[in-house]
Amino acid sequence: MPASERIPARRMNPTADSGRMPREADPGAPADSAPSPTADETRTRLALGTLNVLGQIRQASNAVLFGEVEHEGRRVPCVYKPVAGERPLWDFPDGTLAQREVAAYEISRATGWDLVPATVLRDGPFGEGMCQAWVGPLPGAEPEDGEESEDGAASEVAVGEGDFGGESSEETPGDAEADDASDADDADESGGSDGGGELLAIVEGDEPGEGWKPVGYVDTGTARPALLVHADDDRLRRLAVVDAVINNGDRKGGHLLTLPTGELYAIDHGVSFHVDDKLRTLLWGWAGEDLTSEAVATLRGLAAALAEGAPLAVRLSELITAAELEALRKRVGGLISSGRHPLPSGDWPAIPWPPV
């Protein structure tokens, strides 16, 4: 656990901090009922349908647009991130975040855990970009009984405004700790925690409590110690393995979306697949612990799927560089060899900022 990092405390309401959109926006009639966000049918519709932009998510660092794809009379709500709206980063090649998002989906799909919503690279009203299935209630939907107010939610939909505008800002290595490259892909676009239990919390003292795993100490403004913790949840543990595989540089609490039916989905993977160790996450609770037998078996299957010439390897070679693909293979092999969840490297901030 990276306990030496002190995190300013803030509200850990899983709904308000999820990055879900305010409900006052109304893009029009709701999309038709659709298969799950990870279904092949959803992926086909995203890739082949007509993409219409309905609004912009104002608080996102990059251009993030809300829309829907219509294919053969069926509609799928989606998030569209045009490459033209990506702001430059000091440590990632320009114009590659969309491809990395798609690559993360391909890895999730290959594991069989289906933790990342269907994501495709396609043309759209503002050029090529990433198009991902929307998770959770649509803007304008009425709160369900017992659901909390979303006052203070991080994002804002400006429906009907298609010009994402804004100037890109060049990041420098010196900005890394306070406002580094990972902040360019904040979770300000979709869904929220409707069910499945709370995933993050702050607890007083030095012990996380039953059912929780420690992440690090937080600064609550008092002399008493407090811990940021995450749920000891099998879904999160699988996601921690996927993040280690893709070298996710920005796993925040707002990237975790749960549905009332219990499914967990993860979004925002643009700052992944770097050749250097850049793993930054709130899911450090299993650091150094043995991987589950399920995870080891999944990793072995993934290693085979990443072999030279295998369909997954060929697909990823279209999305990330040859060096990044080789680094991916080495990370998978390293996890299999060690049999353990990784520890923070010490060369890179272990916890993303802001954490939620």
Short mmCIF file of C-alpha atoms in Angstrom, two decimals:
data_model
loop_
_atom_site.label_atom_id
_atom_site.label_comp_id
_atom_site.label_asym_id
_atom_site.label_seq_id
_atom_site.Cartn_x
_atom_site.Cartn_y
_atom_site.Cartn_z
CA MET A 1 0.00 0.00 0.00
CA PRO A 2 1.43 3.42 -0.91
CA ALA A 3 0.62 4.74 2.56
CA SER A 4 3.26 7.47 2.39
CA GLU A 5 1.10 9.37 -0.08
CA ARG A 6 -1.34 11.65 1.71
CA ILE A 7 -4.52 12.41 -0.16
CA PRO A 8 -6.79 15.34 0.76
CA ALA A 9 -10.13 13.89 1.84
CA ARG A 10 -13.24 14.59 -0.17
CA ARG A 11 -16.73 13.16 -0.44
CA MET A 12 -16.74 9.49 -1.38
CA ASN A 13 -20.38 9.29 -2.45
CA PRO A 14 -20.17 6.73 -5.26
CA THR A 15 -22.92 8.42 -7.27
CA ALA A 16 -21.93 12.06 -6.94
CA ASP A 17 -18.27 11.30 -7.61
CA SER A 18 -18.88 8.95 -10.51
CA GLY A 19 -18.66 11.52 -13.28
CA ARG A 20 -22.28 10.85 -14.28
CA MET A 21 -23.99 13.62 -16.18
CA PRO A 22 -26.56 15.92 -14.57
CA ARG A 23 -30.10 14.91 -15.39
CA GLU A 24 -31.44 18.24 -16.58
CA ALA A 25 -30.05 17.72 -20.10
CA ASP A 26 -32.55 16.17 -22.50
CA PRO A 27 -31.13 15.12 -25.87
CA GLY A 28 -34.53 13.95 -27.10
CA ALA A 29 -36.18 10.57 -27.19
CA PRO A 30 -34.29 7.83 -25.32
CA ALA A 31 -32.43 5.24 -27.35
CA ASP A 32 -34.07 1.90 -27.96
CA SER A 33 -33.44 -0.92 -25.54
CA ALA A 34 -30.15 -2.54 -26.42
CA PRO A 35 -27.96 -5.51 -25.49
CA SER A 36 -25.31 -5.12 -22.82
CA PRO A 37 -22.58 -2.49 -23.28
CA THR A 38 -20.04 -5.21 -24.05
CA ALA A 39 -22.12 -7.35 -26.43
CA ASP A 40 -20.85 -8.00 -29.97
CA GLU A 41 -24.13 -6.59 -31.25
CA THR A 42 -23.43 -3.31 -29.46
CA ARG A 43 -19.93 -3.20 -30.94
CA THR A 44 -21.33 -3.79 -34.45
CA ARG A 45 -23.85 -0.99 -34.10
CA LEU A 46 -21.19 1.42 -32.85
CA ALA A 47 -18.92 0.59 -35.78
CA LEU A 48 -21.46 0.62 -38.60
CA GLY A 49 -24.24 2.97 -37.53
CA THR A 50 -24.77 6.67 -38.23
CA LEU A 51 -23.22 8.71 -35.41
CA ASN A 52 -25.12 11.80 -34.27
CA VAL A 53 -23.71 14.19 -31.66
CA LEU A 54 -26.30 15.39 -29.13
CA GLY A 55 -24.17 17.35 -26.70
CA GLN A 56 -20.77 18.07 -25.21
CA ILE A 57 -19.48 17.06 -21.80
CA ARG A 58 -18.06 20.36 -20.69
CA GLN A 59 -15.86 19.38 -17.75
CA ALA A 60 -13.76 16.79 -19.59
CA SER A 61 -10.15 17.78 -20.29
CA ASN A 62 -10.32 16.46 -23.84
CA ALA A 63 -13.24 16.86 -26.24
CA VAL A 64 -15.86 14.37 -25.04
CA LEU A 65 -19.21 14.32 -26.81
CA PHE A 66 -22.46 12.54 -25.97
CA GLY A 67 -24.40 11.08 -28.87
CA GLU A 68 -26.13 8.06 -30.31
CA VAL A 69 -25.47 5.66 -33.14
CA GLU A 70 -28.37 4.45 -35.30
CA HIS A 71 -28.00 1.16 -37.13
CA GLU A 72 -30.74 -0.82 -38.87
CA GLY A 73 -33.43 1.08 -36.98
CA ARG A 74 -31.84 0.57 -33.56
CA ARG A 75 -30.07 3.24 -31.54
CA VAL A 76 -27.20 3.00 -29.05
CA PRO A 77 -26.24 5.93 -26.78
CA CYS A 78 -22.52 6.54 -26.86
CA VAL A 79 -19.52 8.65 -25.95
CA TYR A 80 -17.53 10.03 -28.88
CA LYS A 81 -13.99 11.36 -28.37
CA PRO A 82 -12.61 12.80 -31.64
CA VAL A 83 -8.86 12.63 -32.07
CA ALA A 84 -8.94 16.30 -33.11
CA GLY A 85 -10.06 17.18 -29.58
CA GLU A 86 -7.20 15.47 -27.73
CA ARG A 87 -4.87 17.83 -25.93
CA PRO A 88 -1.12 17.15 -26.32
CA LEU A 89 0.68 15.22 -23.57
CA TRP A 90 4.37 15.33 -22.82
CA ASP A 91 4.81 11.55 -22.54
CA PHE A 92 2.38 10.13 -25.12
CA PRO A 93 2.46 10.62 -28.90
CA ASP A 94 -0.10 13.16 -30.11
CA GLY A 95 -3.37 11.83 -31.45
CA THR A 96 -3.12 8.32 -29.98
CA LEU A 97 -5.51 8.35 -27.00
CA ALA A 98 -8.49 7.06 -28.97
CA GLN A 99 -6.51 4.08 -30.24
CA ARG A 100 -5.39 3.27 -26.69
CA GLU A 101 -8.99 3.29 -25.50
CA VAL A 102 -9.86 0.76 -28.19
CA ALA A 103 -6.82 -1.35 -27.32
CA ALA A 104 -7.93 -1.46 -23.67
CA TYR A 105 -11.34 -2.72 -24.79
CA GLU A 106 -9.70 -5.41 -26.92
CA ILE A 107 -7.67 -6.61 -23.92
CA SER A 108 -10.74 -6.62 -21.65
CA ARG A 109 -12.65 -8.57 -24.29
CA ALA A 110 -9.82 -11.10 -24.63
CA THR A 111 -9.83 -11.79 -20.87
CA GLY A 112 -13.51 -12.70 -20.99
CA TRP A 113 -14.19 -10.42 -18.03
CA ASP A 114 -15.88 -7.77 -20.21
CA LEU A 115 -15.05 -4.84 -17.92
CA VAL A 116 -14.74 -2.19 -20.65
CA PRO A 117 -17.79 -1.13 -22.68
CA ALA A 118 -17.68 -1.86 -26.41
CA THR A 119 -15.28 0.65 -27.98
CA VAL A 120 -14.49 1.20 -31.65
CA LEU A 121 -12.35 3.54 -33.74
CA ARG A 122 -14.47 5.19 -36.42
CA ASP A 123 -15.18 8.34 -38.37
CA GLY A 124 -17.66 10.86 -37.00
CA PRO A 125 -18.90 14.44 -37.36
CA PHE A 126 -15.55 15.77 -36.09
CA GLY A 127 -13.32 13.20 -37.72
CA GLU A 128 -11.89 9.92 -36.55
CA GLY A 129 -12.27 9.14 -32.88
CA MET A 130 -13.17 6.67 -30.21
CA CYS A 131 -16.85 5.69 -29.91
CA GLN A 132 -17.85 3.82 -26.76
CA ALA A 133 -21.19 2.45 -25.51
CA TRP A 134 -22.78 4.68 -22.89
CA VAL A 135 -23.16 3.10 -19.43
CA GLY A 136 -25.89 4.11 -17.01
CA PRO A 137 -28.88 6.48 -17.11
CA LEU A 138 -29.15 8.86 -20.03
CA PRO A 139 -29.09 12.64 -19.58
CA GLY A 140 -32.63 13.74 -18.82
CA ALA A 141 -33.64 10.45 -17.18
CA GLU A 142 -35.61 10.77 -13.96
CA PRO A 143 -33.88 9.56 -10.76
CA GLU A 144 -35.01 6.15 -9.63
CA ASP A 145 -36.70 5.77 -6.25
CA GLY A 146 -34.15 6.08 -3.48
CA GLU A 147 -31.42 7.40 -5.78
CA GLU A 148 -29.42 10.32 -4.45
CA SER A 149 -29.35 13.81 -5.87
CA GLU A 150 -26.52 14.53 -8.26
CA ASP A 151 -25.79 18.05 -7.09
CA GLY A 152 -22.07 18.59 -7.39
CA ALA A 153 -21.50 15.97 -10.05
CA ALA A 154 -18.27 16.56 -11.90
CA SER A 155 -19.52 16.84 -15.46
CA GLU A 156 -21.97 18.92 -17.45
CA VAL A 157 -23.81 18.24 -20.68
CA ALA A 158 -24.38 21.08 -23.10
CA VAL A 159 -26.98 19.49 -25.34
CA GLY A 160 -27.12 20.59 -28.95
CA GLU A 161 -23.72 22.28 -28.93
CA GLY A 162 -21.45 20.49 -31.34
CA ASP A 163 -18.42 22.80 -31.36
CA PHE A 164 -16.03 21.42 -28.77
CA GLY A 165 -13.57 24.29 -29.29
CA GLY A 166 -10.93 25.19 -26.73
CA GLU A 167 -7.16 25.41 -26.95
CA SER A 168 -4.90 22.46 -26.29
CA SER A 169 -2.23 22.93 -23.65
CA GLU A 170 1.18 21.33 -23.83
CA GLU A 171 2.13 19.35 -20.73
CA THR A 172 5.69 19.19 -19.44
CA PRO A 173 7.42 16.58 -17.26
CA GLY A 174 7.63 19.06 -14.41
CA ASP A 175 3.84 19.18 -14.18
CA ALA A 176 3.52 15.47 -13.51
CA GLU A 177 2.57 15.35 -9.83
CA ALA A 178 0.10 18.23 -9.70
CA ASP A 179 -1.55 18.08 -13.12
CA ASP A 180 0.15 15.49 -15.26
CA ALA A 181 -0.63 13.68 -18.46
CA SER A 182 -3.13 11.36 -16.89
CA ASP A 183 -5.46 14.23 -16.02
CA ALA A 184 -6.07 14.75 -19.73
CA ASP A 185 -8.41 11.78 -19.78
CA ASP A 186 -10.60 12.47 -16.74
CA ALA A 187 -13.72 10.40 -16.16
CA ASP A 188 -16.21 13.07 -17.04
CA GLU A 189 -18.37 11.23 -19.47
CA SER A 190 -20.70 8.45 -18.55
CA GLY A 191 -22.69 6.41 -16.15
CA GLY A 192 -22.42 6.17 -12.41
CA SER A 193 -22.71 3.89 -9.42
CA ASP A 194 -26.37 2.93 -9.20
CA GLY A 195 -25.94 -0.38 -7.47
CA GLY A 196 -23.55 -3.09 -6.46
CA GLY A 197 -22.48 -1.38 -3.24
CA GLU A 198 -20.07 1.39 -2.41
CA LEU A 199 -16.64 0.93 -3.96
CA LEU A 200 -14.61 3.68 -2.23
CA ALA A 201 -14.70 5.13 1.27
CA ILE A 202 -12.66 6.99 3.88
CA VAL A 203 -12.37 5.35 7.30
CA GLU A 204 -10.79 6.61 10.50
CA GLY A 205 -7.81 4.84 12.00
CA ASP A 206 -5.14 2.54 10.60
CA GLU A 207 -7.30 -0.46 9.70
CA PRO A 208 -9.56 -0.65 6.64
CA GLY A 209 -12.26 -2.76 8.29
CA GLU A 210 -13.88 -5.97 7.16
CA GLY A 211 -14.65 -6.08 3.45
CA TRP A 212 -12.27 -3.23 2.56
CA LYS A 213 -8.71 -2.93 1.27
CA PRO A 214 -6.40 0.00 2.10
CA VAL A 215 -5.16 2.38 -0.59
CA GLY A 216 -3.32 5.06 1.39
CA TYR A 217 -3.61 7.61 4.16
CA VAL A 218 -5.68 10.71 3.57
CA ASP A 219 -5.46 14.17 5.07
CA THR A 220 -8.76 14.91 6.84
CA GLY A 221 -7.52 18.11 8.47
CA THR A 222 -7.32 16.50 11.91
CA ALA A 223 -4.58 14.77 13.88
CA ARG A 224 -6.32 11.40 13.63
CA PRO A 225 -5.23 9.04 10.83
CA ALA A 226 -7.67 8.10 8.10
CA LEU A 227 -7.50 5.68 5.21
CA LEU A 228 -8.81 5.76 1.70
CA VAL A 229 -10.12 2.23 1.07
CA HIS A 230 -11.76 0.31 -1.73
CA ALA A 231 -14.10 -2.64 -1.56
CA ASP A 232 -12.61 -6.13 -1.39
CA ASP A 233 -14.60 -6.98 -4.50
CA ASP A 234 -13.88 -9.68 -7.08
CA ARG A 235 -14.91 -7.34 -9.90
CA LEU A 236 -12.40 -4.71 -8.77
CA ARG A 237 -9.71 -7.35 -8.35
CA ARG A 238 -10.13 -8.45 -11.96
CA LEU A 239 -9.96 -4.81 -13.02
CA ALA A 240 -6.75 -4.36 -11.03
CA VAL A 241 -5.22 -7.17 -13.11
CA VAL A 242 -6.40 -5.60 -16.38
CA ASP A 243 -4.97 -2.24 -15.30
CA ALA A 244 -1.61 -3.86 -14.55
CA VAL A 245 -1.65 -5.51 -17.98
CA ILE A 246 -2.44 -2.30 -19.90
CA ASN A 247 -0.24 -0.15 -17.62
CA ASN A 248 -3.12 2.20 -16.82
CA GLY A 249 -1.80 5.60 -15.80
CA ASP A 250 -5.10 6.94 -14.47
CA ARG A 251 -7.48 4.61 -12.62
CA LYS A 252 -9.69 6.98 -10.64
CA GLY A 253 -12.83 6.32 -8.65
CA GLY A 254 -14.98 8.14 -11.20
CA HIS A 255 -13.92 5.61 -13.83
CA LEU A 256 -15.82 2.83 -12.04
CA LEU A 257 -19.42 2.48 -13.17
CA THR A 258 -21.85 -0.03 -11.66
CA LEU A 259 -25.38 -0.88 -12.71
CA PRO A 260 -28.27 -1.93 -10.46
CA THR A 261 -27.93 -5.44 -11.86
CA GLY A 262 -24.40 -5.65 -10.43
CA GLU A 263 -22.23 -5.27 -13.53
CA LEU A 264 -19.08 -3.19 -13.15
CA TYR A 265 -17.68 -1.29 -16.12
CA ALA A 266 -14.52 0.78 -16.38
CA ILE A 267 -13.92 3.77 -18.65
CA ASP A 268 -11.12 6.18 -19.61
CA HIS A 269 -8.08 4.25 -20.79
CA GLY A 270 -6.42 6.79 -23.05
CA VAL A 271 -3.24 7.01 -20.99
CA SER A 272 -2.40 3.31 -21.09
CA PHE A 273 0.10 0.98 -22.83
CA HIS A 274 3.17 3.16 -22.24
CA VAL A 275 6.48 1.30 -22.45
CA ASP A 276 7.55 2.73 -19.06
CA ASP A 277 5.91 1.70 -15.79
CA LYS A 278 3.20 4.32 -15.26
CA LEU A 279 0.63 2.36 -13.27
CA ARG A 280 -1.39 4.81 -11.18
CA THR A 281 -4.51 3.52 -9.54
CA LEU A 282 -6.80 3.53 -6.53
CA LEU A 283 -6.86 -0.28 -6.62
CA TRP A 284 -3.64 -0.95 -4.70
CA GLY A 285 -5.40 -2.99 -2.00
CA TRP A 286 -4.06 -6.28 -3.36
CA ALA A 287 -0.52 -5.02 -4.04
CA GLY A 288 1.98 -7.81 -3.41
CA GLU A 289 -0.71 -10.43 -2.80
CA ASP A 290 -0.96 -13.66 -4.76
CA LEU A 291 -3.03 -13.51 -7.92
CA THR A 292 -6.14 -15.66 -7.90
CA SER A 293 -6.04 -18.93 -9.82
CA GLU A 294 -8.64 -17.42 -12.17
CA ALA A 295 -6.36 -14.46 -12.87
CA VAL A 296 -3.35 -16.69 -13.56
CA ALA A 297 -5.35 -18.82 -15.99
CA THR A 298 -6.68 -15.70 -17.69
CA LEU A 299 -3.20 -14.24 -18.02
CA ARG A 300 -1.88 -17.45 -19.57
CA GLY A 301 -4.67 -17.33 -22.12
CA LEU A 302 -3.89 -13.68 -22.79
CA ALA A 303 -0.20 -14.49 -23.30
CA ALA A 304 -1.14 -17.02 -25.96
CA ALA A 305 -3.47 -14.52 -27.62
CA LEU A 306 -0.62 -11.98 -27.76
CA ALA A 307 1.76 -14.31 -29.58
CA GLU A 308 3.20 -13.05 -32.84
CA GLY A 309 0.66 -13.44 -35.62
CA ALA A 310 -2.30 -14.21 -33.33
CA PRO A 311 -5.49 -12.25 -34.16
CA LEU A 312 -5.35 -10.16 -30.97
CA ALA A 313 -1.70 -9.28 -31.55
CA VAL A 314 -2.45 -8.28 -35.13
CA ARG A 315 -5.34 -6.11 -34.01
CA LEU A 316 -3.29 -4.40 -31.29
CA SER A 317 -0.48 -3.71 -33.77
CA GLU A 318 -2.96 -1.43 -35.55
CA LEU A 319 -3.58 0.54 -32.34
CA ILE A 320 -0.28 0.77 -30.43
CA THR A 321 3.38 0.76 -31.44
CA ALA A 322 5.53 -2.35 -31.82
CA ALA A 323 7.51 -1.35 -28.72
CA GLU A 324 4.31 -0.90 -26.72
CA LEU A 325 3.02 -4.29 -27.86
CA GLU A 326 6.27 -5.95 -26.80
CA ALA A 327 6.12 -4.17 -23.42
CA LEU A 328 2.54 -5.46 -23.06
CA ARG A 329 3.73 -9.02 -23.62
CA LYS A 330 6.47 -8.56 -21.02
CA ARG A 331 4.01 -7.23 -18.44
CA VAL A 332 1.75 -10.24 -18.93
CA GLY A 333 4.73 -12.59 -18.69
CA GLY A 334 5.98 -10.80 -15.58
CA LEU A 335 2.63 -11.15 -13.83
CA ILE A 336 2.53 -14.86 -14.65
CA SER A 337 6.10 -15.37 -13.42
CA SER A 338 5.64 -13.49 -10.16
CA GLY A 339 2.14 -14.78 -9.49
CA ARG A 340 1.45 -11.59 -7.58
CA HIS A 341 -0.30 -8.27 -7.99
CA PRO A 342 2.31 -5.57 -8.74
CA LEU A 343 3.67 -3.09 -6.22
CA PRO A 344 4.10 0.64 -6.91
CA SER A 345 7.35 1.24 -8.76
CA GLY A 346 8.40 4.26 -6.72
CA ASP A 347 9.40 6.06 -9.93
CA TRP A 348 5.94 7.44 -10.67
CA PRO A 349 3.14 8.76 -8.43
CA ALA A 350 1.21 5.67 -7.41
CA ILE A 351 -2.15 7.37 -6.93
CA PRO A 352 -3.86 9.49 -9.60
CA TRP A 353 -4.74 13.12 -8.98
CA PRO A 354 -7.46 13.96 -8.25
CA PRO A 355 -8.19 10.46 -6.93
CA VAL A 356 -11.88 10.55 -7.82
#
